[in-house]
XYZ file of N, CA and C in Angstrom:
306
model
N 0.867 -1.110 0.226
C -0.321 0.275 -0.333
C 0.969 1.125 0.191
N 1.492 1.254 0.555
C 2.579 2.872 0.494
C 3.562 2.326 -0.371
N 3.183 1.058 -0.990
C 4.542 1.707 -2.092
C 3.814 1.952 -3.415
N 2.265 1.984 -3.441
C 1.414 2.300 -4.436
C 0.872 3.910 -3.748
N 0.811 4.053 -3.340
C 0.326 4.959 -2.605
C 1.431 6.427 -3.238
N 3.297 5.892 -2.611
C 4.005 7.003 -3.503
C 4.632 6.824 -4.698
N 4.115 5.814 -5.254
C 4.841 5.674 -7.016
C 3.446 7.076 -7.731
N 2.347 6.976 -7.012
C 0.303 8.052 -7.378
C 0.991 9.088 -7.180
N 1.825 9.521 -5.891
C 2.399 10.692 -5.629
C 3.453 11.271 -6.134
N 4.355 10.521 -6.434
C 4.962 10.953 -7.298
C 4.856 11.371 -8.778
N 3.326 10.827 -9.056
C 3.378 11.158 -10.587
C 2.322 11.918 -10.621
N 1.960 12.416 -9.213
C 0.955 13.855 -9.289
C 2.491 14.948 -8.819
N 3.006 14.791 -8.603
C 4.370 15.675 -8.229
C 5.109 16.650 -9.459
N 5.241 15.400 -10.106
C 5.041 16.116 -11.649
C 4.358 16.510 -12.411
N 3.033 15.982 -12.493
C 2.183 16.996 -12.943
C 2.076 18.360 -12.805
N 2.453 18.572 -11.202
C 2.123 19.787 -10.666
C 2.833 20.499 -10.681
N 4.389 20.255 -11.040
C 5.404 20.227 -11.939
C 4.906 21.341 -12.786
N 5.034 20.576 -13.671
C 4.373 20.604 -15.176
C 2.862 21.761 -15.249
N 1.910 21.887 -14.640
C 1.074 22.831 -13.998
C 1.426 23.772 -13.858
N 2.473 24.444 -12.730
C 3.052 25.411 -11.850
C 3.660 25.943 -13.427
N 4.998 25.250 -14.333
C 5.255 26.377 -14.995
C 4.303 26.265 -16.493
N 3.207 25.608 -16.320
C 2.445 26.102 -17.526
C 1.968 27.218 -17.343
N 1.192 27.527 -16.033
C 0.805 29.295 -15.664
C 1.905 29.793 -15.170
N 3.264 29.760 -14.863
C 3.726 30.363 -15.046
C 4.677 31.089 -13.537
N 4.103 30.065 -12.760
C 4.537 30.399 -11.327
C 5.593 30.688 -10.905
N 5.633 31.718 -10.302
C 7.558 32.197 -9.805
C 7.119 31.059 -8.719
N 8.069 30.354 -7.907
C 8.268 29.075 -7.391
C 8.838 29.256 -5.790
N 9.804 30.839 -6.188
C 11.006 31.671 -4.672
C 9.460 32.251 -4.033
N 8.084 32.107 -4.709
C 6.943 33.694 -4.344
C 6.307 32.491 -3.226
N 5.769 33.357 -2.769
C 4.520 32.589 -1.396
C 4.072 32.511 -3.254
N 3.221 31.352 -3.048
C 1.337 31.592 -3.790
C 0.748 30.465 -3.003
N -0.361 30.179 -3.434
C -1.760 29.261 -2.492
C -2.752 29.266 -3.809
N -3.181 27.902 -4.040
C -4.351 27.189 -4.574
C -5.205 26.500 -4.347
N -6.222 26.629 -4.395
C -7.148 26.052 -3.979
C -7.015 24.638 -3.316
N -6.258 23.593 -3.757
C -5.967 21.923 -3.508
C -4.386 21.435 -3.081
N -3.239 23.150 -3.493
C -2.247 23.035 -3.598
C -1.859 24.586 -3.235
N -0.919 24.668 -2.191
C 0.089 26.016 -1.494
C 1.725 25.867 -1.556
N 1.544 26.238 -1.508
C 3.952 25.821 -0.806
C 3.949 27.115 0.821
N 4.707 26.003 1.253
C 4.655 26.660 2.988
C 6.396 27.366 2.732
N 6.880 26.713 1.875
C 7.672 27.052 2.438
C 9.123 26.941 1.013
N 9.998 27.307 0.416
C 10.648 27.001 -0.847
C 10.390 25.269 -0.997
N 9.807 25.067 -1.846
C 9.943 23.686 -2.341
C 9.483 22.353 -1.438
N 8.962 23.372 -0.108
C 7.626 22.304 0.272
C 6.079 22.447 0.241
N 5.494 21.450 -0.636
C 3.876 21.738 -0.653
C 3.127 20.823 -0.661
N 2.148 21.923 -0.183
C 0.867 20.940 0.894
C -0.319 20.420 0.050
N -0.527 19.143 -0.310
C -1.899 19.112 -1.805
C -2.370 18.467 -0.688
N -3.935 18.845 -1.415
C -4.895 18.181 -1.617
C -5.746 17.741 -2.557
N -6.941 17.698 -2.764
C -7.885 17.070 -3.498
C -7.549 16.434 -4.505
N -6.840 17.104 -5.808
C -6.797 16.223 -6.751
C -5.845 15.025 -6.937
N -4.852 15.795 -5.796
C -3.782 14.970 -5.756
C -3.545 13.498 -4.564
N -5.354 13.442 -3.825
C -5.536 11.983 -3.350
C -6.448 11.570 -4.513
N -6.287 11.961 -5.434
C -7.893 11.372 -5.815
C -8.867 10.322 -6.925
N -7.134 9.444 -6.705
C -6.812 8.460 -7.378
C -7.466 6.776 -6.606
N -8.385 6.075 -7.758
C -8.156 4.188 -6.294
C -7.372 4.917 -5.441
N -6.157 4.317 -5.186
C -5.565 3.329 -3.708
C -6.033 4.617 -2.563
N -6.218 6.300 -2.947
C -6.799 7.284 -1.250
C -8.598 7.034 -1.591
N -8.677 6.613 -2.571
C -10.152 6.653 -1.877
C -11.326 5.285 -1.809
N -10.555 3.985 -2.039
C -11.070 3.018 -2.379
C -10.072 1.642 -1.052
N -9.376 2.056 -0.675
C -8.237 1.481 0.843
C -8.789 1.240 1.945
N -9.168 0.298 1.890
C -9.595 0.307 3.554
C -8.862 0.682 4.221
N -7.444 0.705 4.012
C -6.491 0.692 5.142
C -6.102 1.958 5.222
N -6.666 2.972 4.302
C -6.987 4.081 4.712
C -7.964 5.019 4.885
N -9.392 3.816 5.049
C -10.977 4.349 5.409
C -10.781 3.796 7.319
N -11.607 2.824 7.137
C -12.968 2.518 8.350
C -11.476 1.253 8.894
N -10.192 0.742 7.545
C -9.762 0.214 8.688
C -8.209 0.472 8.874
N -7.977 1.740 8.598
C -7.324 2.047 9.592
C -6.586 2.271 10.508
N -4.928 2.058 10.389
C -4.649 0.911 11.637
C -4.415 2.335 12.111
N -5.007 3.384 12.761
C -4.932 4.133 13.812
C -5.782 5.330 13.932
N -7.218 4.544 13.438
C -8.209 4.751 13.392
C -8.408 4.712 15.080
N -8.486 3.144 15.212
C -8.605 3.193 17.024
C -8.543 4.033 17.877
N -7.234 4.192 17.963
C -6.187 5.300 18.481
C -7.201 6.772 18.767
N -6.938 7.744 17.161
C -8.012 8.565 16.801
C -9.695 8.443 18.164
N -9.750 7.530 17.801
C -11.460 7.373 18.273
C -11.373 7.698 19.560
N -10.120 6.379 20.541
C -9.743 6.910 21.700
C -9.835 7.785 22.416
N -9.030 9.161 21.808
C -8.866 10.558 22.374
C -9.570 11.422 21.874
N -10.552 11.263 20.449
C -11.828 11.889 20.446
C -13.017 11.524 19.906
N -13.578 10.313 20.472
C -14.869 9.871 20.633
C -14.820 9.278 19.201
N -16.075 8.148 19.624
C -16.467 7.186 17.628
C -17.422 7.931 16.675
N -18.014 8.853 17.643
C -18.663 10.276 16.172
C -17.531 11.134 15.750
N -16.194 10.742 15.744
C -14.949 11.381 14.592
C -15.474 10.993 13.162
N -15.230 12.332 12.868
C -15.187 13.182 11.384
C -13.985 13.853 11.088
N -13.343 13.033 9.562
C -12.324 13.865 8.634
C -12.941 14.488 8.269
N -12.296 15.489 8.229
C -12.803 16.573 7.454
C -11.119 17.069 6.502
N -10.038 16.427 6.401
C -10.014 16.835 5.351
C -8.557 15.440 5.346
N -7.816 15.301 4.388
C -6.849 15.191 4.548
C -5.259 15.629 3.046
N -4.578 15.379 3.159
C -3.466 16.210 2.365
C -2.211 14.878 2.441
N -1.327 15.765 1.518
C 0.300 15.300 1.679
C 1.978 16.516 1.743
N 2.256 16.238 2.037
C 3.023 17.186 1.942
C 4.271 16.804 0.993
N 4.496 17.418 0.044
C 5.517 17.464 -1.117
C 6.830 17.649 -0.744
N 7.804 16.938 -0.026
C 8.641 18.006 1.253
C 9.474 17.511 0.084
N 10.059 18.291 -0.702
C 10.729 18.213 -2.129
C 13.225 18.530 -2.064
N 13.921 18.292 -1.816
C 15.687 17.801 -1.455
C 15.703 19.813 -1.619
N 16.703 20.301 -0.318
C 16.394 21.603 -0.136
C 15.014 22.304 -0.040
N 14.377 21.682 0.352
C 13.609 22.993 1.106
C 13.370 23.137 2.678
N 13.078 24.050 2.874
C 13.621 25.046 4.450
C 12.607 24.472 4.990
N 13.587 24.152 6.222
C 12.303 23.553 7.477
C 11.303 24.761 8.168
N 9.998 24.364 7.879
C 8.664 24.662 8.349
C 9.423 25.020 10.133
N 8.172 26.540 10.331
C 7.967 26.357 11.525
C 6.873 25.589 12.562
N 6.931 25.182 13.812
C 5.382 24.015 14.506
C 4.484 25.273 13.777
N 3.314 23.929 13.617
C 2.002 24.574 12.895
C 0.690 23.181 13.937
N -0.021 23.734 13.753
C -1.384 22.458 14.402
C -1.397 21.451 13.879
N -0.447 21.039 12.171
C -1.566 19.814 11.749
C 0.070 18.891 11.465
């Protein structure tokens, strides 16, 4: 599962690079779109389209059978709801990011 997720995200990372280049986005400047934003140099937060492939939407190990779910429910309660999920695309040479809640 991890290898499959990584393969999809590597493909999405290349697609992100292509789309940013096509739009002429300055990668040195801060920028934000609905489903991707630049946190620091070479560090991108991805949501939505980046996680829309079947491996992310259909794998029970990422949903109802997720190994972390019992812990989450024990801390937050049985009626816990996921609000969003994403992935950080942290590229070589990226800057460290300051602490924040997630």
